[in-house]
mmCIF file of C-alpha atoms in Angstrom:
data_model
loop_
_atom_site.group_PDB
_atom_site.id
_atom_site.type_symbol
_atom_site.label_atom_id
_atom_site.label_comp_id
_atom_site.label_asym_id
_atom_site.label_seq_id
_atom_site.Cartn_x
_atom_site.Cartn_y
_atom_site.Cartn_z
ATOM 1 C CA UNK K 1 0.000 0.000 0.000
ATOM 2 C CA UNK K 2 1.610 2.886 -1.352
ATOM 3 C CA UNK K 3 2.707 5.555 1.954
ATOM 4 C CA UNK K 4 0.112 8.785 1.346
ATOM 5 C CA UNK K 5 1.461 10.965 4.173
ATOM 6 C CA UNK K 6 2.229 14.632 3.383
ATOM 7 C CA UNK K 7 2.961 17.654 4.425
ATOM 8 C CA UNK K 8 0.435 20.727 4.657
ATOM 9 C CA UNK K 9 2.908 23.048 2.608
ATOM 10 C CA UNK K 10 2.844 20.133 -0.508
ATOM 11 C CA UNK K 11 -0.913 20.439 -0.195
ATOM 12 C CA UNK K 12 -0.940 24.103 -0.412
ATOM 13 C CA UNK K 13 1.542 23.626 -3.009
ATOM 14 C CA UNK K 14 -0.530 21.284 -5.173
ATOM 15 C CA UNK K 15 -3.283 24.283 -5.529
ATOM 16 C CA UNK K 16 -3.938 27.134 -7.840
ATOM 17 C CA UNK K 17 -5.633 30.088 -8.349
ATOM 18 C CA UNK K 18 -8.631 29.505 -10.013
ATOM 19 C CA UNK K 19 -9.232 26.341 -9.012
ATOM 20 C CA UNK K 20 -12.349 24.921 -7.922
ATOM 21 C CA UNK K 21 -12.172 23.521 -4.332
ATOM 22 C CA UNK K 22 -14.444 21.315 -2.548
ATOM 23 C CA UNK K 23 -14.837 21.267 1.427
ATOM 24 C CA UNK K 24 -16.326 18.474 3.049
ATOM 25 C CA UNK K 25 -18.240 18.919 6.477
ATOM 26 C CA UNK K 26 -21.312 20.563 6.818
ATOM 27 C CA UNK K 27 -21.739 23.879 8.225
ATOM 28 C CA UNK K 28 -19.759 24.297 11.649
ATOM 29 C CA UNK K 29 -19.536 20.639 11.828
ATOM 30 C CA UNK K 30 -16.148 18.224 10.852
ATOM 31 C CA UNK K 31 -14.182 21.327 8.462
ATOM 32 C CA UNK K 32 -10.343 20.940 7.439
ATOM 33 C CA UNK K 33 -9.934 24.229 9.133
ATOM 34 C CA UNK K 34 -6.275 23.688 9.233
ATOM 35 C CA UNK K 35 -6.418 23.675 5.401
ATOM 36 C CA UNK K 36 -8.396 26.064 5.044
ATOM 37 C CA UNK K 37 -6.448 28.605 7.194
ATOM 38 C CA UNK K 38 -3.459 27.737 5.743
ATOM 39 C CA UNK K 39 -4.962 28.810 2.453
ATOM 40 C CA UNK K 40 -5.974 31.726 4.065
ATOM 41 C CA UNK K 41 -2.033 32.737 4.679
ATOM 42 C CA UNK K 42 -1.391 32.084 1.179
ATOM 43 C CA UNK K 43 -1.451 34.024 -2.015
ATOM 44 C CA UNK K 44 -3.840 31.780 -3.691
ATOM 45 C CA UNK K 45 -6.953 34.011 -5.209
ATOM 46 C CA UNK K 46 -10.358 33.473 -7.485
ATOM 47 C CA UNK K 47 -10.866 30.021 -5.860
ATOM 48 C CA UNK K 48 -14.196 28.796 -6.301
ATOM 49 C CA UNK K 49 -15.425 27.234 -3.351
ATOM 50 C CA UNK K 50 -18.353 23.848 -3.404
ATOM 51 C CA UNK K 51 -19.241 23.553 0.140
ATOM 52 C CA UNK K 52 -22.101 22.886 2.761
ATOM 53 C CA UNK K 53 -20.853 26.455 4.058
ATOM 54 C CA UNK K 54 -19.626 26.899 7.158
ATOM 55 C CA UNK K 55 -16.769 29.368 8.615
ATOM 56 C CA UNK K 56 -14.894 27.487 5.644
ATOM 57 C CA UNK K 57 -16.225 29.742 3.187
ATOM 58 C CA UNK K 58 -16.301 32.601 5.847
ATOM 59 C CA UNK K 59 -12.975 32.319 6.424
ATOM 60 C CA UNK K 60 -11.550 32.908 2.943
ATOM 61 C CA UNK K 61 -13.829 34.953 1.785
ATOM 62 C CA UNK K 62 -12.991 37.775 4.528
ATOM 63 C CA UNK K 63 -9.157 36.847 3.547
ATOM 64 C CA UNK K 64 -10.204 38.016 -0.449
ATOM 65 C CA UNK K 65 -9.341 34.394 -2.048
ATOM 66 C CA UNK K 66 -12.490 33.432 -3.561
ATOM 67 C CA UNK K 67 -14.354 34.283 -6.743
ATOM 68 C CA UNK K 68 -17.212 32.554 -6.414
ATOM 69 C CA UNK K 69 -19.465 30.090 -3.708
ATOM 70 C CA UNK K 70 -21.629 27.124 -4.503
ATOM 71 C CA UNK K 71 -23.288 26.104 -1.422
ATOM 72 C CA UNK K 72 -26.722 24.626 -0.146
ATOM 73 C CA UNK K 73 -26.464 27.475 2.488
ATOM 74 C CA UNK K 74 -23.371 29.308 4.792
ATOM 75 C CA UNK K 75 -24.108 28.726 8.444
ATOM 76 C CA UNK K 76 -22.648 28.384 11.864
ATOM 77 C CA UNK K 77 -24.961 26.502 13.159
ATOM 78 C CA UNK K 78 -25.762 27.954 16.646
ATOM 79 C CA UNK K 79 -24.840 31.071 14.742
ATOM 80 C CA UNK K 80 -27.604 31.046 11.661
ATOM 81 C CA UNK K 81 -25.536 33.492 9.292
ATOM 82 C CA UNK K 82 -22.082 33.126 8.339
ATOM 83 C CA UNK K 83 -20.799 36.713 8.613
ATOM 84 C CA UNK K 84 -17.837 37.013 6.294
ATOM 85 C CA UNK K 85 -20.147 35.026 3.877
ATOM 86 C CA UNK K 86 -22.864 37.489 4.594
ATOM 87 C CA UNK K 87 -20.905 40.699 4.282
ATOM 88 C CA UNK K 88 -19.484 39.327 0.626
ATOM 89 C CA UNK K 89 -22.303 38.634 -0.446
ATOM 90 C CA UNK K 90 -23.875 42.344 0.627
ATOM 91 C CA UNK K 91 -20.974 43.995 -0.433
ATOM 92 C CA UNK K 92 -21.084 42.239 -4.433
ATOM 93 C CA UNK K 93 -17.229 40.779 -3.729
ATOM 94 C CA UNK K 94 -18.035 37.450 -4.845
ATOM 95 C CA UNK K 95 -20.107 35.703 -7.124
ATOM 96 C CA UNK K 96 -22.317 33.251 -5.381
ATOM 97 C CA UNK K 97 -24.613 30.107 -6.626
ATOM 98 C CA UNK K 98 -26.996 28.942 -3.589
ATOM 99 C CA UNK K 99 -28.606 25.775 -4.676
ATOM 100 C CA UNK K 100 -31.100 23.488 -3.221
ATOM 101 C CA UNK K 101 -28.734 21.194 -0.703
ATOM 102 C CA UNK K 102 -30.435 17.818 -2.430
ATOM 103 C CA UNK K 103 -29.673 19.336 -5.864
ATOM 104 C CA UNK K 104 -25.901 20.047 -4.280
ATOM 105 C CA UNK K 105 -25.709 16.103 -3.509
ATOM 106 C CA UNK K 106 -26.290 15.422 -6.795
ATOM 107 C CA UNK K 107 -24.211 18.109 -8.559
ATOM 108 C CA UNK K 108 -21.329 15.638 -6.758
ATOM 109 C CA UNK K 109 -22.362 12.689 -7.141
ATOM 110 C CA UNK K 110 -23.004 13.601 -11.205
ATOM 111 C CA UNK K 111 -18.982 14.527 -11.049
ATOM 112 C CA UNK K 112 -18.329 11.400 -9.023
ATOM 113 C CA UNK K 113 -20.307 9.658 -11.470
ATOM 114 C CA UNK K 114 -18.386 10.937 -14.255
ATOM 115 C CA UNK K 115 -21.299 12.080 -16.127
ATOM 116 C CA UNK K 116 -22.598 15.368 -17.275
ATOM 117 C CA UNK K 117 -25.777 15.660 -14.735
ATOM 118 C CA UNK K 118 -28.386 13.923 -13.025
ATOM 119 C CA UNK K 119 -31.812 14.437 -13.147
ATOM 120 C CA UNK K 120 -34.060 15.641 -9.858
ATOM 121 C CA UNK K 121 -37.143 17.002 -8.804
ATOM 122 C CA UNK K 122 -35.368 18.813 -6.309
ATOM 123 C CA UNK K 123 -35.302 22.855 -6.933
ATOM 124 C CA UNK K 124 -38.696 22.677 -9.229
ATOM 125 C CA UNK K 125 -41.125 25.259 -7.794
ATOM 126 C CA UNK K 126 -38.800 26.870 -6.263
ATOM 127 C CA UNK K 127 -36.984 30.321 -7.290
ATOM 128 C CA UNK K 128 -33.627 28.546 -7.974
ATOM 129 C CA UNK K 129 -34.359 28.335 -11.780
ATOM 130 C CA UNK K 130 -35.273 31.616 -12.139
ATOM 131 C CA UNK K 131 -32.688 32.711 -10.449
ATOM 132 C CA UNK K 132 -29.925 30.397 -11.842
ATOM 133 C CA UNK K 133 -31.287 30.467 -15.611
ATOM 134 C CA UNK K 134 -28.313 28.496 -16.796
ATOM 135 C CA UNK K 135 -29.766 25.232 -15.435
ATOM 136 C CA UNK K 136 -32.173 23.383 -17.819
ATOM 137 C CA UNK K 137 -34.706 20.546 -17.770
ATOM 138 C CA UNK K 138 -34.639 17.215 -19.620
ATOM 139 C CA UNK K 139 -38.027 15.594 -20.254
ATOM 140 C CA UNK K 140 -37.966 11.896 -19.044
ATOM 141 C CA UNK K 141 -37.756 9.858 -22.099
ATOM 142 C CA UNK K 142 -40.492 7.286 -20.626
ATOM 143 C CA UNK K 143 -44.356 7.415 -20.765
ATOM 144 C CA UNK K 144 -44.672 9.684 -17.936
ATOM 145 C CA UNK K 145 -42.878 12.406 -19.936
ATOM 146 C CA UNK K 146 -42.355 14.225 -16.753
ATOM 147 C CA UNK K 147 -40.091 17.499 -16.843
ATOM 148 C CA UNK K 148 -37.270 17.225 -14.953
ATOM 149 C CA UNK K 149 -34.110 20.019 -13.596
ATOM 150 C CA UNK K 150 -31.061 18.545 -15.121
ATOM 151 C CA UNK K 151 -28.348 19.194 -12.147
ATOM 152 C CA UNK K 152 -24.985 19.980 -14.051
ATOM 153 C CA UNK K 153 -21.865 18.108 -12.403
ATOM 154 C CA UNK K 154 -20.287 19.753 -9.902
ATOM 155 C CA UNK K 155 -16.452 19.187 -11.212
ATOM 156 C CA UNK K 156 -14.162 19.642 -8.409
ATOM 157 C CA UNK K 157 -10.079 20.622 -9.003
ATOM 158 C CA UNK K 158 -9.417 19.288 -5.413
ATOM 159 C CA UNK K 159 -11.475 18.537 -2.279
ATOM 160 C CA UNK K 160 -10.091 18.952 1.204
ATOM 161 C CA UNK K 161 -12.125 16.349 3.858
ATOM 162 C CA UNK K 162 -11.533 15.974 7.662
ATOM 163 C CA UNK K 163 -11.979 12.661 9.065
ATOM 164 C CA UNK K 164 -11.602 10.896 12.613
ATOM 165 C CA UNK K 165 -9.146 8.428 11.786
ATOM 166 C CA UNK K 166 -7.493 7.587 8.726
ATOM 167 C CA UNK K 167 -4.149 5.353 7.683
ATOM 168 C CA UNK K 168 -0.751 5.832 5.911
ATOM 169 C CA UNK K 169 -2.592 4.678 2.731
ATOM 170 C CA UNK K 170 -5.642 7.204 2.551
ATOM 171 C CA UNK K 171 -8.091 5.228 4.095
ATOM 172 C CA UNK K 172 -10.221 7.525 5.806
ATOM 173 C CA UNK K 173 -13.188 6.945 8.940
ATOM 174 C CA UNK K 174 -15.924 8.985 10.689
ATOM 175 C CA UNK K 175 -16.702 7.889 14.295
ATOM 176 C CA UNK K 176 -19.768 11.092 14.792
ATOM 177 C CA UNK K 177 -23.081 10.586 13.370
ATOM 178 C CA UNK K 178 -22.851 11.455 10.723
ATOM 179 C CA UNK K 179 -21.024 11.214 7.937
ATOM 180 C CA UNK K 180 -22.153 14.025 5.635
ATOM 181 C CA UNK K 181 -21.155 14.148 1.987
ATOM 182 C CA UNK K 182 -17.359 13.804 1.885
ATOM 183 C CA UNK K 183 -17.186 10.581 0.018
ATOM 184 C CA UNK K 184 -19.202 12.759 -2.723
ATOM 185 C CA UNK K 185 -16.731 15.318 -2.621
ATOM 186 C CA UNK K 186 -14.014 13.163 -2.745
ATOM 187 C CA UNK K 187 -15.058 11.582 -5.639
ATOM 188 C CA UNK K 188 -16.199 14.373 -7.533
ATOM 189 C CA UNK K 189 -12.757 15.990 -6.923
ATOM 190 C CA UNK K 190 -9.645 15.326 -9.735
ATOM 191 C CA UNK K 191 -7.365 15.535 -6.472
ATOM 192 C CA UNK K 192 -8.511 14.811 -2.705
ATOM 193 C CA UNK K 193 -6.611 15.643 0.720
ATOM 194 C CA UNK K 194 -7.197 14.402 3.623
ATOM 195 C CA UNK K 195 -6.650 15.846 7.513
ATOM 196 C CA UNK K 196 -7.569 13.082 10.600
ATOM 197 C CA UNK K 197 -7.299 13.824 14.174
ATOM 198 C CA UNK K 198 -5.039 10.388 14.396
ATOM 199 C CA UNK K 199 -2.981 8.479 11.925
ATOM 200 C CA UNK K 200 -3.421 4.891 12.875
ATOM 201 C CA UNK K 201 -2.805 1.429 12.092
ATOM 202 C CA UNK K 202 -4.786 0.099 8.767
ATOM 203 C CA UNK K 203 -6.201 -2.683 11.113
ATOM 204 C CA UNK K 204 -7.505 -0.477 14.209
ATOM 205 C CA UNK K 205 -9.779 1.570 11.679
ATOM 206 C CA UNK K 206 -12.023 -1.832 11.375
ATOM 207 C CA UNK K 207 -11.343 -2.734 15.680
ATOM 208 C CA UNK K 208 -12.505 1.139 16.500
ATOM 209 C CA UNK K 209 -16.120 1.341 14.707
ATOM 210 C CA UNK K 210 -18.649 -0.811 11.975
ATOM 211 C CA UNK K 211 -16.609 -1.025 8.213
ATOM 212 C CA UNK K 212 -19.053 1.454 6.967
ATOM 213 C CA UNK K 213 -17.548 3.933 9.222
ATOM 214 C CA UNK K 214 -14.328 3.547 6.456
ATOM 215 C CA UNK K 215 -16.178 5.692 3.827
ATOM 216 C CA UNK K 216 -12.768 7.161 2.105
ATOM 217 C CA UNK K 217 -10.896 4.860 0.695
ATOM 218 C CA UNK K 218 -7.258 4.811 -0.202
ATOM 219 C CA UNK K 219 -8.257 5.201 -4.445
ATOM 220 C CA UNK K 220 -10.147 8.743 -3.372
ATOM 221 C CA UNK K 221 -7.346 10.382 -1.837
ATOM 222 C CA UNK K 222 -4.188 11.645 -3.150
ATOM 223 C CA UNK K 223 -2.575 12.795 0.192
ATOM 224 C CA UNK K 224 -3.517 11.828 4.010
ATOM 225 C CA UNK K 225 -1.843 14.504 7.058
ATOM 226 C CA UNK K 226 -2.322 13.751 10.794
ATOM 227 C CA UNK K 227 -3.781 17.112 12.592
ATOM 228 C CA UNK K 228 -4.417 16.896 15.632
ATOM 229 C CA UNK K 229 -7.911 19.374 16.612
ATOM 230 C CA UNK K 230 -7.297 20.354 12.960
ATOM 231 C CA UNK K 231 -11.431 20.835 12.615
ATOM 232 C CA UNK K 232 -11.178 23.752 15.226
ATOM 233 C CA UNK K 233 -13.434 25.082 16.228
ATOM 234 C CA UNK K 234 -15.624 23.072 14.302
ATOM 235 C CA UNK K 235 -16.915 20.070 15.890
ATOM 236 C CA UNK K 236 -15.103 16.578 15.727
ATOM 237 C CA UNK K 237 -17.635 14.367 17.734
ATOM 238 C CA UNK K 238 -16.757 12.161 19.483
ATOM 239 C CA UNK K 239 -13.124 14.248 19.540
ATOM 240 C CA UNK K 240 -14.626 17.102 20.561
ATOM 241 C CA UNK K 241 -17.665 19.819 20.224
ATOM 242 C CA UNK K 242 -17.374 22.915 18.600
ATOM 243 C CA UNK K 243 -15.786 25.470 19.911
ATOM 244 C CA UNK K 244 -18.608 27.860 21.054
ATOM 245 C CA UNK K 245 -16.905 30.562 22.757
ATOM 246 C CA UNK K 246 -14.215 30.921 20.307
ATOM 247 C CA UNK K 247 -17.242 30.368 17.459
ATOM 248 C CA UNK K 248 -17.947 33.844 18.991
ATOM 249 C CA UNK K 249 -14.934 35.057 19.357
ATOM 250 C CA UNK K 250 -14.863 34.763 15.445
ATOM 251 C CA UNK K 251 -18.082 36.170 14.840
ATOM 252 C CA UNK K 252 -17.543 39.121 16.978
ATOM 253 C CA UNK K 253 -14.355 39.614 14.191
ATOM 254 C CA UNK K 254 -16.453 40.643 11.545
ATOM 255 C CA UNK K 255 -17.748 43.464 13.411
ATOM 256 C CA UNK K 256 -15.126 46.087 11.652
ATOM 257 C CA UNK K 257 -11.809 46.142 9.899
ATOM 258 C CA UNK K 258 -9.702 46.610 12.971
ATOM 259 C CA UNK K 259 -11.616 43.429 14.797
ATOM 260 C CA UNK K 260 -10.786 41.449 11.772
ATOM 261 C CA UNK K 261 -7.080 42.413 11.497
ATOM 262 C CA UNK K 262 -6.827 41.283 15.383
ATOM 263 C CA UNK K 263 -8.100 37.919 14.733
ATOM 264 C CA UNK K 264 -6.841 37.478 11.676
ATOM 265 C CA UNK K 265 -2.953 38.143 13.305
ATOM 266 C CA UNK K 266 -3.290 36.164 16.288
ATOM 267 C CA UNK K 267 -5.103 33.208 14.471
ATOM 268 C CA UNK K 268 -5.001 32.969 11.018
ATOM 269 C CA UNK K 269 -1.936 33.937 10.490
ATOM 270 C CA UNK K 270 -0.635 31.508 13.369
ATOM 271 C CA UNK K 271 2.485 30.035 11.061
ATOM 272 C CA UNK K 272 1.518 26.136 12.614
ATOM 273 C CA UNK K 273 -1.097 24.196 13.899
ATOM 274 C CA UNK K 274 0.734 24.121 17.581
ATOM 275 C CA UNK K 275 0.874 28.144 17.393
ATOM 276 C CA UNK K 276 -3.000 28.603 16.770
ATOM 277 C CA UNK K 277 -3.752 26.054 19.427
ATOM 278 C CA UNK K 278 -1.415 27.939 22.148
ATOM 279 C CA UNK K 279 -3.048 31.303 20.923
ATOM 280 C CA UNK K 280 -6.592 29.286 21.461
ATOM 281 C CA UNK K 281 -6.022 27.749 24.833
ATOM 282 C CA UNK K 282 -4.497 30.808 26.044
ATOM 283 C CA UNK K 283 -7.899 32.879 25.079
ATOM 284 C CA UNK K 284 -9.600 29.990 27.060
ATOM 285 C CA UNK K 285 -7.400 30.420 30.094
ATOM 286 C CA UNK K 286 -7.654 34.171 29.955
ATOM 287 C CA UNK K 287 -11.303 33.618 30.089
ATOM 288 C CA UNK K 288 -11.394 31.257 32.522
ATOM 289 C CA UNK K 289 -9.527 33.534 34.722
ATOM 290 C CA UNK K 290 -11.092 36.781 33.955
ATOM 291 C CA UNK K 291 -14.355 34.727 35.074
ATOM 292 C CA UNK K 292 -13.237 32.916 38.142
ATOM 293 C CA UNK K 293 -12.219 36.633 39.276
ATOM 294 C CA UNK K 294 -15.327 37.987 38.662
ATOM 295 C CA UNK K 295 -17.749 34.789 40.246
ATOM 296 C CA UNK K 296 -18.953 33.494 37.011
ATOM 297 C CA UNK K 297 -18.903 30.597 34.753
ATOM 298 C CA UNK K 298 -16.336 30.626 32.039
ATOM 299 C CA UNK K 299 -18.068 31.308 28.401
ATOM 300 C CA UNK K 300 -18.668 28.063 26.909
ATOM 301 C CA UNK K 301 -18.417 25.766 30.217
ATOM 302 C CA UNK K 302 -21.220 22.867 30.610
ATOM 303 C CA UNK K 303 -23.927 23.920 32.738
#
């Protein structure tokens, strides 16, 4: 089994500008935030981003690398709006394509497919055709002769995917509930890279959880990097929840320029994955402290 491991400055190095780049996850939930901070510090531009939006697309779009977002929607989660996503879009900087999330699914699975759409109900009587007046309808060649939205495929450059556990090979697994779509985008996708939380043994993938947790497989992936809370501040169940307070910390950044430019240079701009985390757990211990001096429960602790 050929040895998959790499570094995240070849990954970075693989990509382009223009380039049309897939994130797995879904909203605020399992993102290669790593990745996509460390695109964030680079001089990559015009990317067009496919995601199930989270602070994925937030995140480079308030650091002026994308041209364009395909999504089924932009969210936090406990946060409904995506703030960087929502001042773009206000603002006109980027081009943006919301589709129908079912009509998303099969955008990627037409790519992974290898053929040139897929045919769905999904999106009729709805505004999306109007709106997107590129997409056309086939007529089902059958006796039913039903009209039918014909969902281009959603061709993907490279997709980046965070998983649980994965191997030396590219094998990758999922231990939360769910596993979203990133065997779609990994298929769709011409290259695929993959962060885990551990790099482990080929065998202890199939001791740790059922073989349909395994949903990457090694002939998906291209290259496989161990990053450890490298979804932050996503959430990695059953590694860990999302990151509330921080989630806020980061939402409070898009308040102005100045707010921005603070996070951006203690965070973003963090040169490794060790220097973000110290900058992270020493905002948590500042908190901590600033609330055990005042009598009150640290922002974020469990109830």
């Amino acid at each position: 089994m050929i040895d998959k491991r790499v570094s995240e400055d070849e990954i970075i190095g693989e990509l382009a500008d223009g380039m049309v780049i897939g994130v797995g996850g879904w909203g605020s939930r399992r993102k290669p935030m790593s990745l996509i901070r460390a695109i964030a510090r680079s001089s990559l531009k015009d990317l067009t981003i496919v995601s199930y939006g989270g602070p994925d697309v937030g995140l480079l779009c308030a650091a002026g690398k994308v041209r364009k977002v395909v999504s089924g929607f932009v969210s936090l989660d406990s946060i409904p709006l995506e703030p960087f996503y929502r001042q773009a879009r206000q603002n006109g900087t980027i081009q943006a394509a919301e589709w129908d999330e079912g009509m998303l699914l099969l955008g990627l699975q037409a790519a992974g497919w290898r053929v040139p759409f897929l045919p769905t109900r999904a999106g009729l009587g709805s505004d999306i055709p109007r709106l997107m007046p590129d997409l056309q309808t086939v007529t089902s060649p059958y006796d039913d002769g039903e009209t039918l939205l014909a969902v281009p495929a959603l061709d993907l450059d490279v997709a980046l995917i965070h998983m649980n556990r994965a191997d030396q090979g590219g094998n990758g697994q999922y231990l939360g509930p769910d596993p979203y779509f990133d065997d779609l985008f990994a298929m769709a996708a011409t290259t695929c890279f993959m962060t885990c939380e551990r790099l482990v043994p080929t065998e202890e993938l199939a001791a740790a959880a059922r073989p349909e947790t395994i949903i990457i497989n090694r002939l998906m992936t291209t290259g496989v990097l161990e990053v450890g809370r490298g979804a932050h501040f996503t959430t990695c169940a059953p590694d860990y929840a999302r990151d509330e307070a921080f989630q806020r910390v980061y939402n409070a950044a898009s308040k102005s320029d100045a707010s921005w430019q603070a996070f951006k240079d203690r965070y973003v701009d963090a040169p490794t994955q060790a220097d973000y985390l110290r900058a992270v757990d020493e905002l948590a211990a500042s908190s901590a402290a600033d609330s055990a001096s005042n009598g009150t429960r640290p922002e974020g602790a469990a109830k």
